Amino acid sequence: MELTPRKQKILETIIDLYTVSGEPVGSKVLCENLDFSVSSATVRNEMSDLAAMGLLDQPHTSAGRVPSEHGYRIYIDELMKPLPVTPEERHFIDALLLPSAYDPEKLLDGVARTLAGITHMAAITTTPSGSVSKIAGVQFVQTSRRTAMVILMTSSGTMYSRVFHCNFELTPEILRVFFRVFNESLAGKPVRSITPAYIQTMGASMGEAALLMSSALAALQDTAREAMGSDVRMDGQTNLLFFPEFHEANLRRIMRYLSRPQEVYQLLERAGSRVYIGRESGVSALRDASLVIKHYAVRGQDAGTIAVLGPVRMNYPKLIGSMDYLASSVGRMLTELINLQ
Amino acid sequence: MELTPRKQKILETIIDLYTVSGEPVGSKVLCENLDFSVSSATVRNEMSDLAAMGLLDQPHTSAGRVPSEHGYRIYIDELMKPLPVTPEERHFIDALLLPSAYDPEKLLDGVARTLAGITHMAAITTTPSGSVSKIAGVQFVQTSRRTAMVILMTSSGTMYSRVFHCNFELTPEILRVFFRVFNESLAGKPVRSITPAYIQTMGASMGEAALLMSSALAALQDTAREAMGSDVRMDGQTNLLFFPEFHEANLRRIMRYLSRPQEVYQLLERAGSRVYIGRESGVSALRDASLVIKHYAVRGQDAGTIAVLGPVRMNYPKLIGSMDYLASSVGRMLTELINLQ
DNA sequence: AGTTAGCACTCATAGCAGTAGAGTGCTAAC
DNA sequence: GTTAGCACTCTACTGCTATGAGTGCTAACT
């Protein structure tokens, strides 16, 4: 059967109405909200066709119709257009991002908070894990007589720091030696090459100096482990409490899933920019939710993702418009931050 | 009316049974669980007395009894004893704390995660805000040709860092000047003295050099603002989803309250080590919850709090025992970290 | 051929007894 | 002071009915 323009319009209107009300849409209210006038009987015939095409579901015989996952898919792929952010919204988003704009480490936190704030849903951001980035350099800062901080800087602009303690007095000279030794053997190497084995090799090649550096080496390995970890930030999980479709077991399933960042990370990284409606994600915990994923690029290279998790019934055009803008802002900001270096 | 030993024992047993079942306790099951044998009629008389004393509530006429807030209060103040952690539990807690033990910045995060992990409730930790701590020193690290990181170290052992960008090439000499100027005017001063006004004064006193330092000054002020902010970490909020008493509106109220860290911070800081049962906290969002607060000390001085939020029906002796141990561990670890410096 | 009015049919929901069972409070005996 | 016995209360559950929203179908209309 063919999806005539009138059927398209009806599907769109059902999705619009269902998005705001959350209730199945009946033929009567539907034909009151159409921008052309036909009787409810005609609308019923069309709805019956759309249901036969698998675009609408019916909770039970005497209920109205609800868009099916497939219906949403057609709507998103063919019918809707992203709604670009207005200048006001742009200013609003920029203002929310500003406080974290100067620190790559904090930026993705700020983005998650911003995204959760403007969408009132759960927001997730990821940065590329160290598995793809390189070591830009290692820095040392003395923090007290016998403690110092090692800072690992990566090519993606992120920094990881750790404090370590030595059983001897540190001097600027010693730290300069640390700096030279560490940067000579590490700068330019992929972060993933800092393995315990490599650390041992480094230690071995230093001879006696290794004893002095053991705590620094251990601290460095800690930062590398952190850098290798998938970097996932979330915010606004509690926003999901306010959607009637997220209830009890359903909600618990979702929250439990979100508490395993590695899995979330993998889902987002391999997805590409797209919308997962309900069961499309293949994650059973998310079967009643939608996940909108948008990759952002730094220097033209795919660098990470921002994503929003919410009920299937959400305002996709608006959300996708906002996320498009936010993703480009983040990419631009990170590119600037890296170019500064 | 007097709280005879038998009444005490009955109250304790009711609380024990109610803690595991969550159901009102009737006279029949109660007398099966008492360690002395009396008939259910006797128990009924005693329960009736306890209800008259305000220690038990009755949801409705034909239901069993439930401990009242006042009943819990008496139980906690007079009847129960904290259950010290077993050596196994001690090892378990230590193992959970270990990964974050070496970085004061991350320790309180780790403590919140640990506490949520062992209690299966929501955990909160606070550190003293910068309003009471002093500036131990300021450090600068070059991160690229034109960017550097300023690190504010406080007397409480916490560090706050921010990256800043200059429109000229940075050299080690310039950073040494920064270091000298900043430490001369700031070291030893309370963190709260770094106000925008003071920053301006600093700039003014530098003459031309102020132009070079403006971005560093701005970054410093950012770190100071962060250091002044109440430092509240939470974890395990989603654990609350699994308690039947936290439902719908109730749960949303609590989550909404937890999303305002400043209020939570104030509640914990002014409370002292204690248990707030239901409405005792004075926070209406927490009227159906209990909050167990424990202060920890660093170098013998009150330094911050750890707290657990959960249903009123919780295992207080066990929880308080665990928290006593955890608070002393945290205090000890922070004291060590500070003494190292 | 497409559209519409009319009507029978379906099904969820709310409301209303009636019943079973848990638990109490009271009384009288021990 | 303790206990057995019993009437009383109240909730939770079940089955029933009425209601109404909404559909699907048919026949008439344009």
XYZ file of C-alpha atoms (C1' of nucleotides) in Angstrom:
742
model
C 0.000 0.000 0.000
C 1.212 3.474 -0.774
C 1.885 6.205 1.765
C -0.205 8.958 0.141
C 0.374 12.595 1.155
C -2.831 12.459 3.169
C -1.670 9.342 5.025
C 1.650 11.090 5.703
C -0.157 14.079 7.116
C -2.320 11.860 9.287
C 0.704 9.948 10.595
C 2.467 13.219 11.365
C -0.555 14.598 13.180
C -0.991 11.430 15.217
C 2.671 11.632 16.236
C 2.306 15.300 17.159
C -0.787 14.702 19.257
C 0.636 11.614 20.905
C 3.848 13.446 21.703
C 2.055 16.012 23.808
C -0.719 13.898 25.318
C 0.802 10.445 25.654
C -2.699 9.058 25.109
C -3.787 6.919 22.145
C -5.265 9.167 19.458
C -8.850 8.514 18.359
C -10.385 9.346 15.016
C -12.500 12.133 16.459
C -9.801 14.285 18.070
C -7.546 13.498 15.161
C -9.879 14.910 12.506
C -10.381 17.995 14.683
C -6.632 18.598 14.515
C -6.078 17.996 10.808
C -5.518 21.016 8.607
C -7.941 19.699 5.970
C -11.504 18.748 6.761
C -12.690 15.210 6.377
C -15.095 13.179 8.456
C -13.991 10.921 11.237
C -15.103 7.914 9.173
C -12.653 8.780 6.423
C -9.933 9.239 8.969
C -10.823 5.856 10.417
C -10.344 4.232 7.047
C -6.958 5.863 6.628
C -5.931 4.916 10.144
C -6.936 1.371 9.455
C -4.688 1.400 6.373
C -1.779 2.867 8.330
C -2.264 0.182 10.967
C -2.214 -2.473 8.238
C 1.051 -0.972 6.984
C 2.492 -1.399 10.464
C 2.852 2.314 11.143
C 0.304 2.455 13.928
C -0.366 0.227 16.913
C -3.584 -0.244 18.799
C -3.274 -0.973 22.520
C -6.682 -2.686 22.435
C -9.708 -2.860 20.184
C -11.606 0.059 21.565
C -8.639 2.367 22.002
C -7.211 4.981 19.685
C -4.012 4.504 17.711
C -0.427 4.966 18.813
C 2.536 5.378 16.440
C 4.499 2.132 16.163
C 8.296 1.986 16.194
C 8.139 1.575 12.450
C 5.843 4.588 12.226
C 8.357 6.696 14.122
C 11.099 5.363 11.879
C 9.259 6.512 8.721
C 8.462 9.809 10.412
C 12.069 10.461 11.332
C 13.561 9.224 8.065
C 11.100 10.722 5.630
C 8.606 13.115 7.101
C 10.140 15.377 9.709
C 12.828 18.007 9.320
C 15.092 19.038 12.194
C 13.960 22.318 13.676
C 16.994 24.637 13.767
C 17.597 26.397 17.056
C 16.409 29.976 17.253
C 18.889 32.744 18.002
C 17.468 32.968 21.528
C 18.025 29.282 22.115
C 21.495 29.615 20.696
C 22.335 32.313 23.205
C 20.839 30.252 25.975
C 22.887 27.173 25.066
C 26.058 29.237 24.671
C 25.561 30.755 28.082
C 25.162 27.321 29.653
C 28.308 26.049 27.960
C 30.455 29.046 28.759
C 31.589 28.158 32.290
C 33.154 24.893 31.137
C 34.400 26.166 27.792
C 38.001 26.660 28.846
C 38.895 23.287 30.196
C 38.678 20.233 27.954
C 38.486 18.004 31.013
C 35.366 19.763 32.204
C 33.791 20.573 28.882
C 32.096 17.242 28.362
C 30.657 17.417 31.871
C 29.282 20.830 31.050
C 27.860 19.589 27.774
C 26.040 16.726 29.495
C 24.628 19.144 32.047
C 23.572 21.582 29.346
C 21.965 18.909 27.238
C 20.041 17.493 30.185
C 19.013 21.018 31.112
C 17.557 21.979 27.766
C 15.926 18.631 26.952
C 14.708 17.601 30.414
C 15.834 14.091 29.594
C 18.957 12.070 30.370
C 22.068 13.244 28.547
C 25.216 11.303 27.803
C 28.514 12.455 26.334
C 31.559 10.440 25.380
C 35.089 11.410 24.482
C 37.423 9.213 22.521
C 39.154 6.861 24.879
C 42.929 6.937 25.070
C 42.983 3.913 22.829
C 43.080 6.226 19.828
C 44.881 9.288 21.194
C 48.568 9.890 21.587
C 50.654 11.255 24.402
C 51.271 14.938 23.789
C 53.507 15.268 26.811
C 53.993 14.650 30.501
C 54.398 17.404 33.076
C 55.451 17.422 36.701
C 54.487 19.889 39.404
C 55.795 19.880 42.910
C 52.930 20.124 45.389
C 54.902 19.859 48.632
C 58.348 18.840 49.830
C 57.839 15.188 49.077
C 54.826 15.140 46.781
C 54.329 16.054 43.155
C 51.648 15.785 40.534
C 52.148 14.078 37.223
C 50.007 15.396 34.377
C 49.447 13.338 31.249
C 48.421 15.441 28.245
C 46.898 13.668 25.270
C 46.622 14.616 21.625
C 42.843 14.915 22.027
C 43.387 17.759 24.486
C 42.440 15.933 27.644
C 44.605 15.948 30.734
C 44.836 13.399 33.502
C 46.646 14.091 36.724
C 47.678 12.170 39.798
C 49.582 13.129 42.921
C 52.439 10.920 44.074
C 54.621 10.795 47.136
C 58.340 10.164 47.307
C 60.357 9.037 50.303
C 62.989 11.679 49.579
C 62.969 15.439 49.184
C 61.996 16.596 45.716
C 63.861 19.425 44.050
C 63.236 21.311 40.818
C 66.280 19.540 39.389
C 64.895 16.090 40.097
C 61.595 17.056 38.515
C 63.438 18.333 35.466
C 65.093 14.943 35.168
C 61.703 13.257 35.518
C 60.371 15.540 32.820
C 63.190 14.762 30.415
C 63.208 11.023 30.965
C 59.438 10.643 30.723
C 58.983 12.838 27.688
C 61.867 11.269 25.811
C 60.450 7.811 26.145
C 56.751 8.633 25.868
C 55.978 11.737 23.814
C 54.232 10.868 20.581
C 53.464 7.292 21.588
C 49.851 6.075 21.710
C 48.393 6.218 25.189
C 47.549 2.542 24.979
C 51.250 1.724 24.842
C 51.664 2.679 28.511
C 51.164 -0.817 29.820
C 52.515 -2.221 33.075
C 55.023 -4.133 30.919
C 56.208 -0.955 29.220
C 56.493 0.805 32.552
C 58.697 -2.019 33.743
C 60.879 -1.742 30.653
C 61.218 1.980 31.286
C 62.191 1.313 34.872
C 64.729 -1.310 33.840
C 66.381 0.994 31.330
C 66.909 3.639 34.014
C 69.109 1.585 36.209
C 69.433 3.088 39.662
C 67.292 6.105 38.842
C 64.315 3.766 38.631
C 64.204 3.571 42.398
C 63.710 7.302 42.596
C 61.050 7.230 39.955
C 59.013 4.244 41.010
C 56.212 6.250 42.604
C 56.145 8.628 39.627
C 55.924 5.673 37.271
C 53.087 4.190 39.288
C 51.238 7.503 39.224
C 51.769 7.802 35.491
C 50.325 4.377 34.995
C 47.274 5.413 36.997
C 46.716 8.388 34.726
C 47.181 6.191 31.657
C 44.671 3.693 32.978
C 42.224 6.533 33.482
C 42.951 7.892 30.009
C 42.345 4.469 28.504
C 39.035 4.099 30.272
C 36.051 4.993 28.194
C 35.161 8.489 29.180
C 31.412 8.694 29.609
C 29.612 11.526 31.355
C 25.933 11.491 32.156
C 23.538 13.961 33.607
C 19.815 14.306 34.104
C 19.083 10.642 34.749
C 16.569 11.753 37.327
C 14.671 13.646 34.646
C 13.427 10.260 33.497
C 11.425 9.934 36.704
C 8.988 12.474 35.387
C 7.861 10.559 32.313
C 4.782 8.444 32.904
C 6.085 5.789 30.507
C 9.057 5.148 32.752
C 7.651 3.264 35.646
C 8.796 0.805 38.224
C 10.608 -2.114 36.659
C 10.983 -0.243 33.413
C 12.734 2.656 35.077
C 14.897 0.369 37.164
C 16.000 -1.514 34.060
C 17.045 1.718 32.396
C 18.863 3.069 35.442
C 20.666 -0.196 35.914
C 21.757 -0.100 32.306
C 23.011 3.468 32.647
C 25.052 2.460 35.664
C 27.310 0.426 33.375
C 29.157 3.155 31.463
C 31.288 0.764 29.403
C 28.237 -0.732 27.745
C 26.730 2.687 27.138
C 30.015 3.827 25.666
C 30.179 0.944 23.226
C 26.613 1.436 22.134
C 27.190 5.126 21.417
C 30.565 4.745 19.745
C 29.528 2.110 17.263
C 26.155 3.656 16.478
C 27.014 6.638 14.328
C 24.738 9.673 14.398
C 21.250 8.252 14.445
C 18.074 7.676 16.388
C 17.388 4.371 18.068
C 13.685 3.956 18.597
C 12.633 1.454 21.238
C 13.985 -1.986 20.493
C 16.095 -0.801 17.568
C 19.042 -0.301 19.893
C 19.131 -4.015 20.547
C 19.474 -3.255 24.260
C 16.565 -4.814 26.054
C 16.743 -2.343 28.936
C 16.056 0.467 26.463
C 13.159 -1.237 24.743
C 10.712 1.470 25.783
C 13.061 4.395 25.280
C 14.542 6.350 22.423
C 18.168 7.242 22.123
C 19.238 10.122 19.911
C 22.946 9.993 19.136
C 25.033 12.641 17.443
C 28.744 12.398 16.762
C 30.867 15.508 16.850
C 34.113 16.120 15.062
C 37.317 17.782 16.187
C 39.521 19.044 13.361
C 37.244 17.224 10.964
C 37.785 13.877 12.687
C 35.079 11.946 14.502
C 35.909 12.596 18.138
C 33.028 11.636 20.387
C 29.295 11.593 20.856
C 26.517 13.429 22.573
C 23.289 11.572 23.175
C 19.894 11.984 24.765
C 17.837 9.197 26.269
C 14.132 9.669 26.776
C 10.733 8.232 26.043
C 9.947 7.172 22.493
C 7.343 9.890 22.533
C 9.602 12.920 22.231
C 9.802 15.993 20.084
C 12.365 14.751 17.579
C 12.562 17.781 15.235
C 13.297 20.130 18.109
C 15.657 17.783 19.881
C 17.641 16.945 16.774
C 17.899 20.632 15.917
C 19.290 21.421 19.362
C 21.700 18.521 19.266
C 22.984 19.484 15.841
C 23.845 22.903 17.162
C 25.338 21.579 20.382
C 27.471 18.993 18.577
C 28.875 21.605 16.248
C 29.554 23.945 19.194
C 31.385 21.236 21.091
C 33.425 20.279 18.048
C 34.308 23.886 17.419
C 35.258 24.536 21.030
C 37.417 21.441 21.286
C 39.096 22.229 17.989
C 39.926 25.701 19.271
C 41.233 24.353 22.544
C 43.495 21.919 20.726
C 44.684 24.466 18.201
C 45.729 26.709 21.085
C 48.165 24.113 22.230
C 3.852 4.988 81.360
C 7.160 3.300 81.826
C 9.167 1.536 79.139
C 9.707 -1.794 80.939
C 12.429 -4.182 79.720
C 9.748 -6.350 78.126
C 8.297 -3.381 76.264
C 11.790 -2.492 75.085
C 12.337 -6.004 73.820
C 8.981 -5.951 72.030
C 9.761 -2.605 70.400
C 13.144 -3.880 69.269
C 11.647 -7.041 67.826
C 8.950 -5.104 65.997
C 11.629 -2.869 64.481
C 13.708 -5.885 63.475
C 10.788 -7.644 61.835
C 9.562 -4.509 60.142
C 13.029 -3.748 58.828
C 13.175 -6.969 56.880
C 9.532 -7.338 55.843
C 8.286 -3.798 55.418
C 4.863 -5.051 56.513
C 3.008 -4.046 59.675
C 3.774 -6.539 62.440
C 0.859 -8.382 64.046
C 0.697 -9.841 67.529
C 0.862 -13.411 66.284
C 4.077 -13.316 64.244
C 5.572 -11.028 66.851
C 5.141 -13.467 69.740
C 6.578 -16.229 67.544
C 9.731 -14.139 67.187
C 10.184 -13.094 70.792
C 12.899 -14.810 72.779
C 10.557 -15.289 75.751
C 7.236 -17.016 75.475
C 4.041 -15.164 76.144
C 0.684 -15.389 74.474
C -0.386 -13.160 71.651
C -2.952 -11.575 73.962
C -0.237 -10.415 76.342
C 1.729 -9.079 73.456
C -1.380 -7.271 72.244
C -1.704 -5.542 75.594
C 1.901 -4.452 75.490
C 1.580 -3.275 71.920
C -1.458 -1.290 72.878
C 0.592 0.385 75.635
C 3.461 1.126 73.242
C 0.988 2.643 70.802
C -0.420 4.803 73.602
C 3.132 5.962 74.350
C 3.464 7.027 70.734
C 6.136 4.485 69.875
C 4.019 2.490 67.449
C 1.670 3.505 64.675
C -1.254 1.603 63.287
C -1.991 2.116 59.583
C -5.629 1.072 60.179
C -7.660 -0.758 62.800
C -7.235 -4.275 61.527
C -3.584 -3.984 60.618
C -0.502 -4.773 62.659
C 1.771 -2.166 64.192
C 4.551 -0.154 62.610
C 7.293 1.663 64.549
C 6.605 5.414 64.694
C 9.282 8.042 64.186
C 9.365 8.463 67.927
C 9.709 4.701 68.321
C 12.731 4.704 66.055
C 14.154 7.629 67.974
C 13.947 5.753 71.286
C 15.352 2.665 69.587
C 18.323 4.539 68.190
C 19.005 6.635 71.281
C 18.495 4.038 73.957
C 18.082 0.505 72.727
C 20.397 -0.303 69.859
C 24.182 -0.466 69.789
C 26.180 0.102 66.598
C 27.357 -3.193 65.143
C 31.107 -2.903 64.581
C 32.331 -4.014 61.167
C 33.814 -7.477 60.972
C 37.406 -7.930 59.806
C 36.085 -9.229 56.459
C 33.961 -6.143 55.968
C 36.905 -3.999 56.922
C 39.027 -5.592 54.203
C 36.206 -5.196 51.736
C 35.781 -1.499 52.488
C 39.515 -0.907 52.396
C 39.742 -2.563 49.003
C 36.982 -0.350 47.648
C 38.665 2.786 48.984
C 42.135 1.919 47.769
C 41.944 3.144 44.154
C 41.061 6.676 45.219
C 43.249 6.759 48.293
C 46.092 8.715 46.782
C 44.345 11.746 45.461
C 42.435 13.998 47.854
C 40.445 15.358 44.942
C 39.144 11.911 44.099
C 38.948 10.449 47.562
C 35.540 11.827 48.442
C 34.173 10.554 45.149
C 35.534 7.147 45.993
C 34.059 7.309 49.479
C 30.605 8.137 48.137
C 30.853 5.266 45.681
C 32.028 2.897 48.397
C 29.324 3.936 50.801
C 26.609 3.548 48.185
C 28.079 0.192 47.233
C 28.051 -1.311 50.700
C 24.730 0.146 51.860
C 22.716 -0.082 48.630
C 21.311 3.325 49.460
C 22.169 6.869 48.372
C 25.468 8.163 49.729
C 26.590 11.748 50.153
C 29.958 13.154 51.123
C 30.981 16.723 51.768
C 34.353 18.358 52.154
C 34.902 21.631 53.894
C 34.337 24.420 51.427
C 37.157 26.837 50.722
C 35.490 29.264 53.069
C 37.481 27.750 55.911
C 40.646 26.587 54.165
C 43.734 28.556 53.281
C 45.827 28.786 50.160
C 48.797 26.469 50.509
C 50.271 27.562 47.210
C 49.751 28.194 43.528
C 51.553 26.282 40.788
C 51.885 26.804 37.050
C 52.455 24.188 34.368
C 52.968 24.916 30.724
C 50.700 22.717 28.632
C 51.538 24.066 25.183
C 53.240 27.059 23.594
C 50.536 29.483 24.621
C 48.581 27.623 27.282
C 49.290 26.782 30.880
C 47.492 25.322 33.823
C 47.137 27.067 37.143
C 46.802 24.804 40.153
C 45.437 26.126 43.440
C 46.452 24.015 46.427
C 44.533 24.463 49.664
C 45.420 23.733 53.244
C 42.787 21.002 53.324
C 44.758 19.115 50.688
C 42.429 19.703 47.773
C 43.655 21.000 44.428
C 41.774 22.915 41.801
C 43.166 23.435 38.339
C 42.251 25.426 35.263
C 43.886 25.814 31.871
C 44.367 29.329 30.488
C 45.511 30.722 27.187
C 47.818 33.659 26.552
C 48.184 35.699 23.397
C 51.962 35.517 23.629
C 54.492 32.701 23.830
C 54.999 31.365 27.318
C 58.447 30.565 28.602
C 59.641 28.879 31.786
C 60.920 32.306 32.884
C 57.519 33.907 32.536
C 55.915 31.073 34.476
C 58.512 31.489 37.202
C 57.529 35.124 37.458
C 53.863 34.116 37.646
C 54.745 31.654 40.360
C 56.627 34.201 42.425
C 54.069 36.977 42.080
C 51.074 34.779 42.821
C 52.585 32.981 45.758
C 53.901 36.153 47.329
C 50.514 37.766 47.360
C 48.376 34.714 48.071
C 50.123 31.978 50.043
C 48.668 31.616 53.518
C 45.612 33.746 52.798
C 42.135 32.257 53.207
C 40.702 31.003 49.925
C 37.675 33.227 50.430
C 39.873 36.293 50.144
C 40.334 35.678 46.402
C 37.476 37.916 45.366
C 37.120 39.705 42.047
C 37.989 42.880 43.932
C 41.185 41.392 45.305
C 42.131 40.085 41.878
C 41.737 43.620 40.568
C 43.903 44.981 43.320
C 46.549 42.406 42.476
C 46.379 43.393 38.822
C 46.627 47.075 39.656
C 49.700 46.565 41.821
C 51.502 44.825 38.974
C 51.490 47.744 36.609
C 52.283 46.683 33.075
C 52.808 43.039 34.023
C 49.086 42.844 34.736
C 48.404 42.728 31.022
C 50.476 39.580 30.706
C 48.795 38.008 33.656
C 45.158 38.815 33.030
C 44.228 35.377 31.714
C 46.140 33.695 34.541
C 44.325 35.882 37.052
C 40.990 35.007 35.496
C 41.832 31.297 35.626
C 42.906 31.614 39.246
C 39.641 33.223 40.109
C 37.829 30.336 38.459
C 39.678 27.845 40.631
C 38.966 29.927 43.699
C 35.293 30.058 42.847
C 35.300 26.312 42.521
C 37.195 25.915 45.790
C 34.649 28.141 47.533
C 31.742 26.136 46.210
C 30.344 23.599 48.608
C 31.910 20.344 47.618
C 29.205 17.696 47.679
C 29.553 14.308 46.063
C 26.701 11.857 45.728
C 26.407 8.349 44.479
C 23.840 5.584 44.439
C 20.783 7.784 44.070
C 19.360 5.154 41.779
C 19.551 2.616 44.587
C 16.531 4.385 46.027
C 14.443 3.139 43.109
C 14.499 -0.313 44.614
C 12.780 0.515 47.879
C 9.031 0.021 47.791
C 8.513 2.991 50.130
C 10.008 5.332 47.555
C 7.355 5.658 44.936
C 6.244 8.107 42.359
C 5.830 11.563 43.799
C 7.754 10.604 46.885
C 10.769 9.499 44.883
C 10.592 12.532 42.638
C 10.537 14.836 45.663
C 13.641 13.214 47.051
C 15.504 13.255 43.736
C 14.609 16.857 43.183
C 15.913 17.711 46.621
C 19.167 15.846 45.981
C 19.641 17.803 42.782
C 20.240 20.939 44.842
C 23.624 20.239 46.388
C 23.855 23.547 48.241
C 20.813 22.710 50.361
C 22.049 19.200 50.990
C 25.417 20.603 51.971
C 23.918 22.992 54.492
C 21.749 20.310 56.018
C 24.714 17.984 56.498
C 27.152 20.601 57.743
C 24.929 22.017 60.428
C 23.582 18.672 61.584
C 26.460 17.124 63.462
C 26.789 13.346 63.561
C 23.257 12.088 64.002
C 20.301 10.307 62.526
C 17.386 12.209 61.078
C 14.310 10.022 61.048
C 11.554 11.058 58.660
C 10.359 14.555 59.375
C 13.038 15.246 61.963
C 15.267 16.702 59.253
C 12.781 19.506 58.742
C 13.103 18.963 54.994
C 9.703 18.091 53.669
C 11.134 16.216 50.689
C 12.766 13.802 53.112
C 9.721 13.227 55.245
C 9.607 9.520 54.403
C 13.333 8.940 54.476
C 16.069 8.626 57.047
C 19.375 10.383 56.848
C 22.353 9.078 58.786
C 25.103 11.671 59.084
C 28.605 11.165 60.380
C 31.283 13.843 60.581
C 34.904 12.939 60.071
C 37.927 14.736 61.386
C 41.247 15.586 59.795
C 44.069 16.242 62.245
C 41.486 16.218 64.982
C 39.447 18.977 63.360
C 35.942 18.523 62.017
C 36.503 18.391 58.264
C 33.477 17.075 56.456
C 30.633 14.595 56.492
C 29.597 11.290 55.068
C 25.903 10.502 54.965
C 23.488 7.854 53.809
C 19.930 8.489 52.700
C 17.450 5.646 52.636
C 14.078 4.481 53.861
C 13.229 4.942 57.541
C 13.129 1.176 57.727
C 16.828 0.442 57.592
C 19.308 -1.601 59.575
C 20.661 1.173 61.789
C 23.110 -0.800 63.939
C 24.871 -2.258 60.914
C 24.815 0.985 58.955
C 26.113 3.093 61.808
C 28.863 0.557 62.467
C 29.990 0.711 58.839
C 29.844 4.479 58.755
C 31.855 4.795 61.957
C 34.593 2.748 60.368
C 34.421 4.544 57.052
C 34.504 7.982 58.663
C 37.568 7.105 60.686
C 39.252 5.648 57.579
C 38.567 8.770 55.575
C 39.808 11.010 58.337
C 42.944 8.959 58.713
C 43.629 8.885 54.973
C 43.138 12.626 54.572
C 45.311 13.333 57.578
C 48.059 11.211 56.064
C 47.732 12.907 52.697
C 48.032 16.318 54.292
C 50.915 15.341 56.505
C 52.799 14.210 53.426
C 52.783 17.717 52.083
C -14.219 5.725 -6.592
C -13.951 8.204 -2.736
C -16.586 10.073 1.229
C -19.814 10.026 4.868
C -23.619 8.896 8.286
C -25.242 5.425 11.117
C -25.001 1.621 14.013
C -23.591 -2.614 16.189
C -19.714 -4.377 18.577
C -15.544 -4.470 21.647
C -13.118 -3.557 25.486
C -11.076 -0.888 29.389
C -12.506 1.412 33.381
C -15.136 2.814 37.432
C -18.194 1.658 40.812
C -20.546 -1.479 43.759
C -21.725 -5.377 46.491
C -20.132 -9.487 48.911
C -16.588 -12.403 51.027
C -12.389 -13.922 53.307
C -8.907 -13.137 56.387
C -5.902 -10.767 59.341
C -5.692 -8.393 63.431
C -7.412 -5.902 67.204
C -9.813 -4.880 71.788
C -12.420 -6.484 75.354
C -14.093 -9.645 78.798
C -13.980 -13.212 81.833
C -11.544 -16.943 83.689
C -7.128 -18.639 85.458
C -0.453 -10.346 85.611
C -1.632 -13.682 81.950
C -4.448 -16.018 78.772
C -8.371 -18.026 75.901
C -12.217 -16.756 73.441
C -14.988 -13.972 70.698
C -17.119 -10.053 68.520
C -15.788 -6.305 65.766
C -13.216 -3.656 62.180
C -11.085 -2.876 58.128
C -8.525 -4.134 53.824
C -7.924 -6.772 49.785
C -9.941 -9.399 46.519
C -13.623 -11.133 43.456
C -17.311 -10.869 40.403
C -20.806 -8.129 38.444
C -22.780 -4.179 35.865
C -22.982 0.205 33.655
C -20.536 3.528 30.974
C -18.265 5.428 27.295
C -14.677 5.879 24.052
C -13.518 4.129 19.842
C -13.593 1.031 16.133
C -15.232 -1.561 11.787
C -18.671 -2.313 8.648
C -22.500 -1.298 5.598
C -25.203 1.355 2.813
C -26.167 5.670 0.919
C -24.372 9.810 -1.233
C -21.511 12.847 -4.476
